[in-house]
PDB file of C-alpha atoms and ligand atoms in Angstrom:
ATOM      1  CA  UNK A   1       0.021  -0.099   0.062  1.00  0.00           C
ATOM      2  CA  UNK A   2       2.797   2.358   1.107  1.00  0.00           C
ATOM      3  CA  UNK A   3       4.530   1.659  -2.352  1.00  0.00           C
ATOM      4  CA  UNK A   4       1.240   2.426  -4.128  1.00  0.00           C
ATOM      5  CA  UNK A   5       0.838   5.817  -2.363  1.00  0.00           C
ATOM      6  CA  UNK A   6       4.745   6.616  -3.177  1.00  0.00           C
ATOM      7  CA  UNK A   7       4.084   5.680  -6.903  1.00  0.00           C
ATOM      8  CA  UNK A   8       0.812   7.766  -7.145  1.00  0.00           C
ATOM      9  CA  UNK A   9       2.730  10.578  -5.283  1.00  0.00           C
ATOM     10  CA  UNK A  10       5.629  10.382  -7.727  1.00  0.00           C
ATOM     11  CA  UNK A  11       3.232  10.510 -10.769  1.00  0.00           C
ATOM     12  CA  UNK A  12       1.465  13.399  -9.463  1.00  0.00           C
ATOM     13  CA  UNK A  13       4.694  15.199  -8.916  1.00  0.00           C
ATOM     14  CA  UNK A  14       5.885  14.339 -12.328  1.00  0.00           C
ATOM     15  CA  UNK A  15       2.757  15.394 -13.952  1.00  0.00           C
ATOM     16  CA  UNK A  16       2.634  18.682 -11.992  1.00  0.00           C
ATOM     17  CA  UNK A  17       6.292  19.555 -13.330  1.00  0.00           C
ATOM     18  CA  UNK A  18       5.443  18.472 -16.719  1.00  0.00           C
ATOM     19  CA  UNK A  19       2.450  20.745 -16.665  1.00  0.00           C
ATOM     20  CA  UNK A  20       4.474  23.684 -15.136  1.00  0.00           C
ATOM     21  CA  UNK A  21       7.094  23.117 -17.932  1.00  0.00           C
ATOM     22  CA  UNK A  22       4.377  23.417 -20.649  1.00  0.00           C
ATOM     23  CA  UNK A  23       2.818  26.534 -18.809  1.00  0.00           C
ATOM     24  CA  UNK A  24       6.186  27.984 -18.742  1.00  0.00           C
ATOM     25  CA  UNK A  25       6.856  27.186 -22.484  1.00  0.00           C
ATOM     26  CA  UNK A  26       3.535  28.774 -23.261  1.00  0.00           C
ATOM     27  CA  UNK A  27       4.279  32.073 -21.441  1.00  0.00           C
ATOM     28  CA  UNK A  28       7.753  32.419 -23.014  1.00  0.00           C
ATOM     29  CA  UNK A  29       6.591  31.114 -26.557  1.00  0.00           C
ATOM     30  CA  UNK A  30       5.796  34.544 -27.785  1.00  0.00           C
ATOM     31  CA  UNK A  31       7.317  37.992 -26.720  1.00  0.00           C
ATOM     32  CA  UNK A  32       5.652  41.307 -27.063  1.00  0.00           C
ATOM     33  CA  UNK A  33       6.915  42.738 -30.338  1.00  0.00           C
ATOM     34  CA  UNK A  34       4.981  46.069 -30.154  1.00  0.00           C
ATOM     35  CA  UNK A  35       6.782  49.341 -30.359  1.00  0.00           C
ATOM     36  CA  UNK A  36       4.162  51.557 -32.131  1.00  0.00           C
ATOM     37  CA  UNK A  37       0.340  51.828 -31.977  1.00  0.00           C
ATOM     38  CA  UNK A  38      -1.930  53.276 -34.583  1.00  0.00           C
ATOM     39  CA  UNK A  39      -5.501  53.953 -33.383  1.00  0.00           C
ATOM     40  CA  UNK A  40      -7.927  54.491 -36.333  1.00  0.00           C
ATOM     41  CA  UNK A  41     -11.470  55.674 -35.300  1.00  0.00           C
ATOM     42  CA  UNK A  42     -14.502  56.309 -37.460  1.00  0.00           C
ATOM     43  CA  UNK A  43     -17.474  58.359 -36.103  1.00  0.00           C
ATOM     44  CA  UNK A  44     -20.811  56.513 -36.044  1.00  0.00           C
ATOM     45  CA  UNK A  45     -20.048  53.177 -37.452  1.00  0.00           C
ATOM     46  CA  UNK A  46     -22.287  50.706 -35.911  1.00  0.00           C
ATOM     47  CA  UNK A  47     -21.756  46.803 -36.018  1.00  0.00           C
ATOM     48  CA  UNK A  48     -25.290  46.537 -37.554  1.00  0.00           C
ATOM     49  CA  UNK A  49     -24.190  48.362 -40.635  1.00  0.00           C
ATOM     50  CA  UNK A  50     -21.054  46.242 -41.220  1.00  0.00           C
ATOM     51  CA  UNK A  51     -20.979  44.659 -44.732  1.00  0.00           C
ATOM     52  CA  UNK A  52     -17.327  43.193 -44.945  1.00  0.00           C
ATOM     53  CA  UNK A  53     -17.473  43.216 -48.676  1.00  0.00           C
ATOM     54  CA  UNK A  54     -17.990  46.870 -49.034  1.00  0.00           C
ATOM     55  CA  UNK A  55     -14.746  47.459 -46.617  1.00  0.00           C
ATOM     56  CA  UNK A  56     -11.983  45.245 -48.201  1.00  0.00           C
ATOM     57  CA  UNK A  57      -9.125  46.914 -45.999  1.00  0.00           C
ATOM     58  CA  UNK A  58     -11.182  46.413 -42.600  1.00  0.00           C
ATOM     59  CA  UNK A  59     -12.062  42.949 -43.972  1.00  0.00           C
ATOM     60  CA  UNK A  60      -8.259  42.241 -44.528  1.00  0.00           C
ATOM     61  CA  UNK A  61      -7.526  43.529 -41.195  1.00  0.00           C
ATOM     62  CA  UNK A  62     -10.314  41.386 -39.678  1.00  0.00           C
ATOM     63  CA  UNK A  63      -9.359  38.273 -41.505  1.00  0.00           C
ATOM     64  CA  UNK A  64      -5.720  38.691 -40.397  1.00  0.00           C
ATOM     65  CA  UNK A  65      -6.356  39.917 -37.026  1.00  0.00           C
ATOM     66  CA  UNK A  66      -8.642  39.713 -34.015  1.00  0.00           C
ATOM     67  CA  UNK A  67     -12.240  41.113 -34.222  1.00  0.00           C
ATOM     68  CA  UNK A  68     -15.569  41.537 -32.610  1.00  0.00           C
ATOM     69  CA  UNK A  69     -18.860  43.328 -33.568  1.00  0.00           C
ATOM     70  CA  UNK A  70     -19.967  43.049 -30.064  1.00  0.00           C
ATOM     71  CA  UNK A  71     -18.015  46.006 -28.401  1.00  0.00           C
ATOM     72  CA  UNK A  72     -20.337  48.197 -26.500  1.00  0.00           C
ATOM     73  CA  UNK A  73     -20.129  51.776 -26.078  1.00  0.00           C
ATOM     74  CA  UNK A  74     -20.913  53.658 -22.893  1.00  0.00           C
ATOM     75  CA  UNK A  75     -24.155  55.334 -22.495  1.00  0.00           C
ATOM     76  CA  UNK A  76     -25.499  57.398 -23.862  1.00  0.00           C
ATOM     77  CA  UNK A  77     -24.401  56.410 -27.110  1.00  0.00           C
ATOM     78  CA  UNK A  78     -23.025  59.796 -28.330  1.00  0.00           C
ATOM     79  CA  UNK A  79     -19.741  61.038 -29.549  1.00  0.00           C
ATOM     80  CA  UNK A  80     -17.716  63.177 -27.006  1.00  0.00           C
ATOM     81  CA  UNK A  81     -18.662  61.003 -24.285  1.00  0.00           C
ATOM     82  CA  UNK A  82     -17.538  57.782 -26.112  1.00  0.00           C
ATOM     83  CA  UNK A  83     -14.286  59.243 -27.602  1.00  0.00           C
ATOM     84  CA  UNK A  84     -13.483  60.238 -24.086  1.00  0.00           C
ATOM     85  CA  UNK A  85     -13.985  56.891 -22.950  1.00  0.00           C
ATOM     86  CA  UNK A  86     -11.926  55.335 -25.700  1.00  0.00           C
ATOM     87  CA  UNK A  87      -8.936  57.658 -25.000  1.00  0.00           C
ATOM     88  CA  UNK A  88      -9.416  57.835 -21.185  1.00  0.00           C
ATOM     89  CA  UNK A  89     -10.152  54.138 -20.355  1.00  0.00           C
ATOM     90  CA  UNK A  90     -13.171  54.978 -18.125  1.00  0.00           C
ATOM     91  CA  UNK A  91     -16.810  55.762 -18.338  1.00  0.00           C
ATOM     92  CA  UNK A  92     -18.521  59.199 -18.146  1.00  0.00           C
ATOM     93  CA  UNK A  93     -19.250  58.791 -14.343  1.00  0.00           C
ATOM     94  CA  UNK A  94     -15.355  59.192 -13.903  1.00  0.00           C
ATOM     95  CA  UNK A  95     -14.150  61.334 -16.817  1.00  0.00           C
ATOM     96  CA  UNK A  96     -17.058  63.717 -16.655  1.00  0.00           C
ATOM     97  CA  UNK A  97     -17.976  64.265 -20.301  1.00  0.00           C
ATOM     98  CA  UNK A  98     -21.720  63.903 -20.645  1.00  0.00           C
ATOM     99  CA  UNK A  99     -22.889  65.386 -23.820  1.00  0.00           C
ATOM    100  CA  UNK A 100     -22.380  64.666 -27.369  1.00  0.00           C
ATOM    101  CA  UNK A 101     -19.999  67.616 -27.979  1.00  0.00           C
ATOM    102  CA  UNK A 102     -18.556  68.259 -24.680  1.00  0.00           C
ATOM    103  CA  UNK A 103     -15.287  70.169 -25.061  1.00  0.00           C
ATOM    104  CA  UNK A 104     -14.757  70.051 -21.370  1.00  0.00           C
ATOM    105  CA  UNK A 105     -16.181  67.703 -18.629  1.00  0.00           C
ATOM    106  CA  UNK A 106     -19.711  68.536 -17.763  1.00  0.00           C
ATOM    107  CA  UNK A 107     -19.268  67.005 -14.226  1.00  0.00           C
ATOM    108  CA  UNK A 108     -16.072  67.269 -12.429  1.00  0.00           C
ATOM    109  CA  UNK A 109     -13.372  64.578 -13.515  1.00  0.00           C
ATOM    110  CA  UNK A 110     -12.777  62.200 -10.414  1.00  0.00           C
ATOM    111  CA  UNK A 111      -8.996  62.453 -10.916  1.00  0.00           C
ATOM    112  CA  UNK A 112      -6.894  65.113 -12.395  1.00  0.00           C
ATOM    113  CA  UNK A 113      -3.324  65.041 -13.922  1.00  0.00           C
ATOM    114  CA  UNK A 114      -1.008  68.102 -13.166  1.00  0.00           C
ATOM    115  CA  UNK A 115      -2.436  69.616 -16.230  1.00  0.00           C
ATOM    116  CA  UNK A 116      -5.909  69.471 -14.873  1.00  0.00           C
ATOM    117  CA  UNK A 117      -7.380  66.620 -17.141  1.00  0.00           C
ATOM    118  CA  UNK A 118      -8.490  63.295 -16.620  1.00  0.00           C
ATOM    119  CA  UNK A 119      -5.716  61.003 -17.590  1.00  0.00           C
ATOM    120  CA  UNK A 120      -5.762  59.771 -21.118  1.00  0.00           C
ATOM    121  CA  UNK A 121      -3.708  57.329 -23.127  1.00  0.00           C
ATOM    122  CA  UNK A 122      -1.469  60.186 -24.490  1.00  0.00           C
ATOM    123  CA  UNK A 123      -0.860  61.501 -20.896  1.00  0.00           C
ATOM    124  CA  UNK A 124       0.114  57.875 -19.941  1.00  0.00           C
ATOM    125  CA  UNK A 125       2.683  57.570 -22.714  1.00  0.00           C
ATOM    126  CA  UNK A 126       4.159  61.222 -22.027  1.00  0.00           C
ATOM    127  CA  UNK A 127       4.493  60.441 -18.328  1.00  0.00           C
ATOM    128  CA  UNK A 128       6.018  57.211 -18.687  1.00  0.00           C
ATOM    129  CA  UNK A 129       8.087  57.782 -21.769  1.00  0.00           C
ATOM    130  CA  UNK A 130       8.947  61.599 -22.092  1.00  0.00           C
ATOM    131  CA  UNK A 131      10.849  61.131 -25.053  1.00  0.00           C
ATOM    132  CA  UNK A 132       8.286  59.285 -27.116  1.00  0.00           C
ATOM    133  CA  UNK A 133       6.371  61.075 -30.052  1.00  0.00           C
ATOM    134  CA  UNK A 134       2.623  60.749 -30.015  1.00  0.00           C
ATOM    135  CA  UNK A 135       0.359  62.232 -32.708  1.00  0.00           C
ATOM    136  CA  UNK A 136      -3.312  62.881 -33.384  1.00  0.00           C
ATOM    137  CA  UNK A 137      -5.106  63.907 -36.606  1.00  0.00           C
ATOM    138  CA  UNK A 138      -8.798  64.616 -36.796  1.00  0.00           C
ATOM    139  CA  UNK A 139     -11.568  66.151 -38.675  1.00  0.00           C
ATOM    140  CA  UNK A 140     -13.608  66.978 -35.707  1.00  0.00           C
ATOM    141  CA  UNK A 141     -12.408  70.053 -33.417  1.00  0.00           C
ATOM    142  CA  UNK A 142     -13.626  68.483 -30.300  1.00  0.00           C
ATOM    143  CA  UNK A 143     -11.167  65.406 -30.451  1.00  0.00           C
ATOM    144  CA  UNK A 144      -8.562  68.087 -29.698  1.00  0.00           C
ATOM    145  CA  UNK A 145     -10.188  69.389 -26.547  1.00  0.00           C
ATOM    146  CA  UNK A 146     -10.222  65.689 -25.110  1.00  0.00           C
ATOM    147  CA  UNK A 147      -6.276  65.655 -25.094  1.00  0.00           C
ATOM    148  CA  UNK A 148      -4.731  66.368 -21.917  1.00  0.00           C
ATOM    149  CA  UNK A 149      -2.188  68.528 -23.537  1.00  0.00           C
ATOM    150  CA  UNK A 150      -2.945  69.064 -27.297  1.00  0.00           C
ATOM    151  CA  UNK A 151       0.593  70.602 -27.762  1.00  0.00           C
ATOM    152  CA  UNK A 152       2.497  67.661 -26.304  1.00  0.00           C
ATOM    153  CA  UNK A 153       0.244  65.133 -28.133  1.00  0.00           C
ATOM    154  CA  UNK A 154       1.015  66.758 -31.545  1.00  0.00           C
ATOM    155  CA  UNK A 155      -2.551  67.229 -32.594  1.00  0.00           C
ATOM    156  CA  UNK A 156      -3.497  68.261 -36.071  1.00  0.00           C
ATOM    157  CA  UNK A 157      -7.154  69.491 -36.673  1.00  0.00           C
ATOM    158  CA  UNK A 158      -8.023  69.049 -40.357  1.00  0.00           C
ATOM    159  CA  UNK A 159     -10.310  71.986 -40.472  1.00  0.00           C
ATOM    160  CA  UNK A 160     -13.235  72.386 -42.993  1.00  0.00           C
ATOM    161  CA  UNK A 161     -15.657  75.280 -43.292  1.00  0.00           C
ATOM    162  CA  UNK A 162     -18.182  72.512 -44.465  1.00  0.00           C
ATOM    163  CA  UNK A 163     -19.909  70.185 -42.105  1.00  0.00           C
ATOM    164  CA  UNK A 164     -19.175  67.278 -44.442  1.00  0.00           C
ATOM    165  CA  UNK A 165     -15.344  67.028 -45.375  1.00  0.00           C
ATOM    166  CA  UNK A 166     -14.296  66.635 -48.910  1.00  0.00           C
ATOM    167  CA  UNK A 167     -12.044  64.028 -50.179  1.00  0.00           C
ATOM    168  CA  UNK A 168      -9.266  66.592 -50.276  1.00  0.00           C
ATOM    169  CA  UNK A 169      -9.715  67.047 -46.280  1.00  0.00           C
ATOM    170  CA  UNK A 170      -9.630  63.283 -45.892  1.00  0.00           C
ATOM    171  CA  UNK A 171      -6.715  63.047 -48.048  1.00  0.00           C
ATOM    172  CA  UNK A 172      -4.809  65.553 -46.006  1.00  0.00           C
ATOM    173  CA  UNK A 173      -5.730  63.603 -42.911  1.00  0.00           C
ATOM    174  CA  UNK A 174      -4.336  60.537 -44.435  1.00  0.00           C
ATOM    175  CA  UNK A 175      -1.187  62.281 -45.579  1.00  0.00           C
ATOM    176  CA  UNK A 176      -0.960  63.854 -42.132  1.00  0.00           C
ATOM    177  CA  UNK A 177      -1.145  60.527 -40.512  1.00  0.00           C
ATOM    178  CA  UNK A 178       1.417  58.957 -42.706  1.00  0.00           C
ATOM    179  CA  UNK A 179       3.692  61.755 -41.823  1.00  0.00           C
ATOM    180  CA  UNK A 180       3.464  60.947 -38.178  1.00  0.00           C
ATOM    181  CA  UNK A 181       4.029  57.270 -38.794  1.00  0.00           C
ATOM    182  CA  UNK A 182       7.237  58.243 -40.908  1.00  0.00           C
ATOM    183  CA  UNK A 183       8.499  60.221 -37.808  1.00  0.00           C
ATOM    184  CA  UNK A 184       8.032  56.905 -35.694  1.00  0.00           C
ATOM    185  CA  UNK A 185       5.317  58.239 -33.453  1.00  0.00           C
ATOM    186  CA  UNK A 186       4.868  55.690 -30.508  1.00  0.00           C
ATOM    187  CA  UNK A 187       1.093  56.256 -30.497  1.00  0.00           C
ATOM    188  CA  UNK A 188      -0.819  57.767 -33.520  1.00  0.00           C
ATOM    189  CA  UNK A 189      -4.561  58.368 -33.453  1.00  0.00           C
ATOM    190  CA  UNK A 190      -6.491  59.139 -36.660  1.00  0.00           C
ATOM    191  CA  UNK A 191     -10.195  60.214 -36.547  1.00  0.00           C
ATOM    192  CA  UNK A 192     -12.635  60.299 -39.435  1.00  0.00           C
ATOM    193  CA  UNK A 193     -15.973  62.092 -39.003  1.00  0.00           C
ATOM    194  CA  UNK A 194     -17.842  59.751 -41.324  1.00  0.00           C
ATOM    195  CA  UNK A 195     -20.116  57.778 -41.445  1.00  0.00           C
ATOM    196  CA  UNK A 196     -21.626  59.880 -38.725  1.00  0.00           C
ATOM    197  CA  UNK A 197     -22.191  62.829 -40.894  1.00  0.00           C
ATOM    198  CA  UNK A 198     -23.892  60.888 -43.734  1.00  0.00           C
ATOM    199  CA  UNK A 199     -25.993  59.017 -40.876  1.00  0.00           C
ATOM    200  CA  UNK A 200     -27.332  62.398 -39.607  1.00  0.00           C
ATOM    201  CA  UNK A 201     -28.002  63.674 -42.968  1.00  0.00           C
ATOM    202  CA  UNK A 202     -29.338  60.591 -44.911  1.00  0.00           C
ATOM    203  CA  UNK A 203     -29.989  57.947 -42.340  1.00  0.00           C
ATOM    204  CA  UNK A 204     -28.084  55.239 -40.666  1.00  0.00           C
ATOM    205  CA  UNK A 205     -27.803  52.271 -43.229  1.00  0.00           C
ATOM    206  CA  UNK A 206     -28.735  54.630 -46.207  1.00  0.00           C
ATOM    207  CA  UNK A 207     -27.118  54.457 -49.497  1.00  0.00           C
ATOM    208  CA  UNK A 208     -25.000  57.629 -48.809  1.00  0.00           C
ATOM    209  CA  UNK A 209     -24.043  56.174 -45.403  1.00  0.00           C
ATOM    210  CA  UNK A 210     -22.701  52.920 -46.988  1.00  0.00           C
ATOM    211  CA  UNK A 211     -20.881  54.944 -49.731  1.00  0.00           C
ATOM    212  CA  UNK A 212     -19.016  56.921 -47.055  1.00  0.00           C
ATOM    213  CA  UNK A 213     -18.271  53.765 -45.289  1.00  0.00           C
ATOM    214  CA  UNK A 214     -16.611  52.626 -48.487  1.00  0.00           C
ATOM    215  CA  UNK A 215     -14.844  55.805 -49.116  1.00  0.00           C
ATOM    216  CA  UNK A 216     -13.458  55.747 -45.414  1.00  0.00           C
ATOM    217  CA  UNK A 217     -12.205  52.226 -46.162  1.00  0.00           C
ATOM    218  CA  UNK A 218     -10.315  53.471 -49.018  1.00  0.00           C
ATOM    219  CA  UNK A 219      -8.281  56.068 -46.698  1.00  0.00           C
ATOM    220  CA  UNK A 220      -7.703  53.264 -44.145  1.00  0.00           C
ATOM    221  CA  UNK A 221      -6.349  51.170 -47.041  1.00  0.00           C
ATOM    222  CA  UNK A 222      -3.775  53.945 -47.995  1.00  0.00           C
ATOM    223  CA  UNK A 223      -2.403  53.960 -44.248  1.00  0.00           C
ATOM    224  CA  UNK A 224      -2.275  50.262 -44.016  1.00  0.00           C
ATOM    225  CA  UNK A 225      -0.513  50.026 -47.531  1.00  0.00           C
ATOM    226  CA  UNK A 226       2.137  52.610 -46.151  1.00  0.00           C
ATOM    227  CA  UNK A 227       2.722  50.172 -42.967  1.00  0.00           C
ATOM    228  CA  UNK A 228       2.896  47.114 -45.191  1.00  0.00           C
ATOM    229  CA  UNK A 229       5.201  48.665 -47.710  1.00  0.00           C
ATOM    230  CA  UNK A 230       7.578  49.726 -45.138  1.00  0.00           C
ATOM    231  CA  UNK A 231       7.465  46.537 -43.075  1.00  0.00           C
ATOM    232  CA  UNK A 232       5.979  48.314 -40.241  1.00  0.00           C
ATOM    233  CA  UNK A 233       3.713  45.746 -39.206  1.00  0.00           C
ATOM    234  CA  UNK A 234       6.421  43.605 -37.391  1.00  0.00           C
ATOM    235  CA  UNK A 235       6.239  46.034 -34.543  1.00  0.00           C
ATOM    236  CA  UNK A 236       3.118  48.110 -35.178  1.00  0.00           C
ATOM    237  CA  UNK A 237      -0.220  47.388 -33.725  1.00  0.00           C
ATOM    238  CA  UNK A 238      -3.361  48.771 -35.357  1.00  0.00           C
ATOM    239  CA  UNK A 239      -6.578  49.226 -33.491  1.00  0.00           C
ATOM    240  CA  UNK A 240      -9.781  50.072 -35.305  1.00  0.00           C
ATOM    241  CA  UNK A 241     -12.809  51.656 -33.204  1.00  0.00           C
ATOM    242  CA  UNK A 242     -15.894  53.602 -33.621  1.00  0.00           C
ATOM    243  CA  UNK A 243     -17.882  55.544 -30.877  1.00  0.00           C
ATOM    244  CA  UNK A 244     -21.463  54.320 -31.513  1.00  0.00           C
ATOM    245  CA  UNK A 245     -23.852  53.187 -34.232  1.00  0.00           C
ATOM    246  CA  UNK A 246     -27.032  54.818 -34.812  1.00  0.00           C
ATOM    247  CA  UNK A 247     -30.800  54.528 -36.013  1.00  0.00           C
ATOM    248  CA  UNK A 248     -32.844  56.652 -38.335  1.00  0.00           C
ATOM    249  CA  UNK A 249     -30.912  59.982 -38.587  1.00  0.00           C
ATOM    250  CA  UNK A 250     -29.480  59.964 -34.945  1.00  0.00           C
ATOM    251  CA  UNK A 251     -28.014  57.974 -32.161  1.00  0.00           C
ATOM    252  CA  UNK A 252     -28.246  57.902 -28.408  1.00  0.00           C
ATOM    253  CA  UNK A 253     -31.271  55.744 -28.598  1.00  0.00           C
ATOM    254  CA  UNK A 254     -31.921  52.668 -26.546  1.00  0.00           C
ATOM    255  CA  UNK A 255     -30.937  50.242 -29.358  1.00  0.00           C
ATOM    256  CA  UNK A 256     -28.257  47.790 -29.951  1.00  0.00           C
ATOM    257  CA  UNK A 257     -27.897  49.343 -33.362  1.00  0.00           C
ATOM    258  CA  UNK A 258     -26.697  52.406 -31.638  1.00  0.00           C
ATOM    259  CA  UNK A 259     -24.763  50.755 -29.048  1.00  0.00           C
ATOM    260  CA  UNK A 260     -22.663  48.025 -30.759  1.00  0.00           C
ATOM    261  CA  UNK A 261     -19.603  48.752 -32.704  1.00  0.00           C
ATOM    262  CA  UNK A 262     -16.850  46.929 -34.507  1.00  0.00           C
ATOM    263  CA  UNK A 263     -13.395  46.459 -32.760  1.00  0.00           C
ATOM    264  CA  UNK A 264     -10.484  45.152 -34.978  1.00  0.00           C
ATOM    265  CA  UNK A 265      -6.896  44.516 -33.811  1.00  0.00           C
ATOM    266  CA  UNK A 266      -4.406  43.811 -36.458  1.00  0.00           C
ATOM    267  CA  UNK A 267      -0.482  43.755 -36.727  1.00  0.00           C
ATOM    268  CA  UNK A 268       2.359  42.890 -34.678  1.00  0.00           C
ATOM    269  CA  UNK A 269       1.630  40.087 -31.812  1.00  0.00           C
ATOM    270  CA  UNK A 270      -2.032  39.657 -32.634  1.00  0.00           C
ATOM    271  CA  UNK A 271      -3.748  36.276 -32.355  1.00  0.00           C
ATOM    272  CA  UNK A 272      -6.119  35.885 -35.430  1.00  0.00           C
ATOM    273  CA  UNK A 273      -9.784  35.013 -34.694  1.00  0.00           C
ATOM    274  CA  UNK A 274     -12.922  36.331 -33.255  1.00  0.00           C
ATOM    275  CA  UNK A 275     -12.751  37.917 -29.998  1.00  0.00           C
ATOM    276  CA  UNK A 276     -14.973  36.111 -27.356  1.00  0.00           C
ATOM    277  CA  UNK A 277     -14.322  38.167 -24.349  1.00  0.00           C
ATOM    278  CA  UNK A 278     -16.348  41.148 -23.396  1.00  0.00           C
ATOM    279  CA  UNK A 279     -15.155  44.386 -24.897  1.00  0.00           C
ATOM    280  CA  UNK A 280     -16.349  47.802 -23.972  1.00  0.00           C
ATOM    281  CA  UNK A 281     -14.872  50.722 -25.987  1.00  0.00           C
ATOM    282  CA  UNK A 282     -13.051  52.109 -22.560  1.00  0.00           C
ATOM    283  CA  UNK A 283     -10.924  49.062 -22.953  1.00  0.00           C
ATOM    284  CA  UNK A 284      -9.173  50.538 -25.930  1.00  0.00           C
ATOM    285  CA  UNK A 285      -6.939  52.828 -23.763  1.00  0.00           C
ATOM    286  CA  UNK A 286      -6.153  49.936 -21.504  1.00  0.00           C
ATOM    287  CA  UNK A 287      -5.261  47.599 -24.370  1.00  0.00           C
ATOM    288  CA  UNK A 288      -2.967  50.263 -25.896  1.00  0.00           C
ATOM    289  CA  UNK A 289      -1.243  50.836 -22.552  1.00  0.00           C
ATOM    290  CA  UNK A 290      -0.738  47.097 -21.906  1.00  0.00           C
ATOM    291  CA  UNK A 291       0.501  46.604 -25.594  1.00  0.00           C
ATOM    292  CA  UNK A 292       3.161  49.424 -24.923  1.00  0.00           C
ATOM    293  CA  UNK A 293       3.865  47.963 -21.774  1.00  0.00           C
ATOM    294  CA  UNK A 294       2.955  51.051 -19.770  1.00  0.00           C
ATOM    295  CA  UNK A 295       1.139  51.178 -16.534  1.00  0.00           C
ATOM    296  CA  UNK A 296      -2.412  52.177 -16.523  1.00  0.00           C
ATOM    297  CA  UNK A 297      -3.722  54.666 -14.111  1.00  0.00           C
ATOM    298  CA  UNK A 298      -5.617  53.299 -11.274  1.00  0.00           C
ATOM    299  CA  UNK A 299      -8.613  55.335 -12.150  1.00  0.00           C
ATOM    300  CA  UNK A 300      -9.145  53.720 -15.375  1.00  0.00           C
ATOM    301  CA  UNK A 301     -11.827  50.893 -15.500  1.00  0.00           C
ATOM    302  CA  UNK A 302     -11.024  49.319 -18.802  1.00  0.00           C
ATOM    303  CA  UNK A 303      -9.184  46.091 -19.256  1.00  0.00           C
ATOM    304  CA  UNK A 304      -6.710  44.945 -21.996  1.00  0.00           C
ATOM    305  CA  UNK A 305      -8.209  42.503 -24.415  1.00  0.00           C
ATOM    306  CA  UNK A 306      -5.387  40.117 -23.791  1.00  0.00           C
ATOM    307  CA  UNK A 307      -7.118  37.347 -25.444  1.00  0.00           C
ATOM    308  CA  UNK A 308      -6.375  38.930 -28.754  1.00  0.00           C
ATOM    309  CA  UNK A 309      -2.643  38.577 -28.516  1.00  0.00           C
ATOM    310  CA  UNK A 310      -0.183  35.938 -29.044  1.00  0.00           C
ATOM    311  CA  UNK A 311       1.981  37.057 -25.865  1.00  0.00           C
ATOM    312  CA  UNK A 312       0.909  36.989 -22.393  1.00  0.00           C
ATOM    313  CA  UNK A 313       2.795  39.779 -20.880  1.00  0.00           C
TER     314      UNK A 313
HETATM  315 ZN1  LIG B   1     -20.152  60.104 -32.758  1.00  0.00          ZN
END
């Protein structure tokens, strides 16, 4: 009997050791290759309106990356609140932005940096990597107001007197973004006002809405082509997000068409496939911080989407 116990014990110890060796092997199998992050944001692109065949560049990113159509925005499903959440890693109850076009918090932010703002992903990069270049290019002025320090973040507002931006304006946005990538920006954010503008003027899911979606995909394709042609994807992570969807000619309604948005992660270190874990758009900032091996502020509530990566730490 004693001998049987000894053999059983030996087997258990051996199995445990083998198991641990495999676990250690898994942990060390992939290391984090990410040195740069490109965040691409479209305003008002709801999951309900995603037709992969009309967005060949997003489709390519999805098929070679990790993705979900079940990302939820924070409520209400309107713009400034959700762009704040995407960049600030928390919901409106903490960052305080409460209306669609808030240029400053409507309620006091729970935590302030030394520059008097709720910490965003740009402030986290600047604080922990003072020499790192970050950059942000956008076609809606309010995006610039969300940055902790627009000068330090190197923001470029592509201004237009027209509500809807012309192809020339979007081309300038693309060229500005590629310029930042050429400067080896550690974190680059590019924001497109469409298809939100088309949604408000013609309806979510209208023909014009889908035309704008296809047009925006072409601009994304130019940026991705730059990354591919210059072998940047070996150490660049690309994340695609939107702030909300919509119904009729608006958003902010209590519907899933307003609330669910696509989320795609493509490039360095990404594990292909559909993301099964829960994603809220404030997970974006946390995922960027984690991918760049930065410490997220304690006040953030977002979690990195670790299941979308080949490496563990
Ligand atoms: Zn919006």
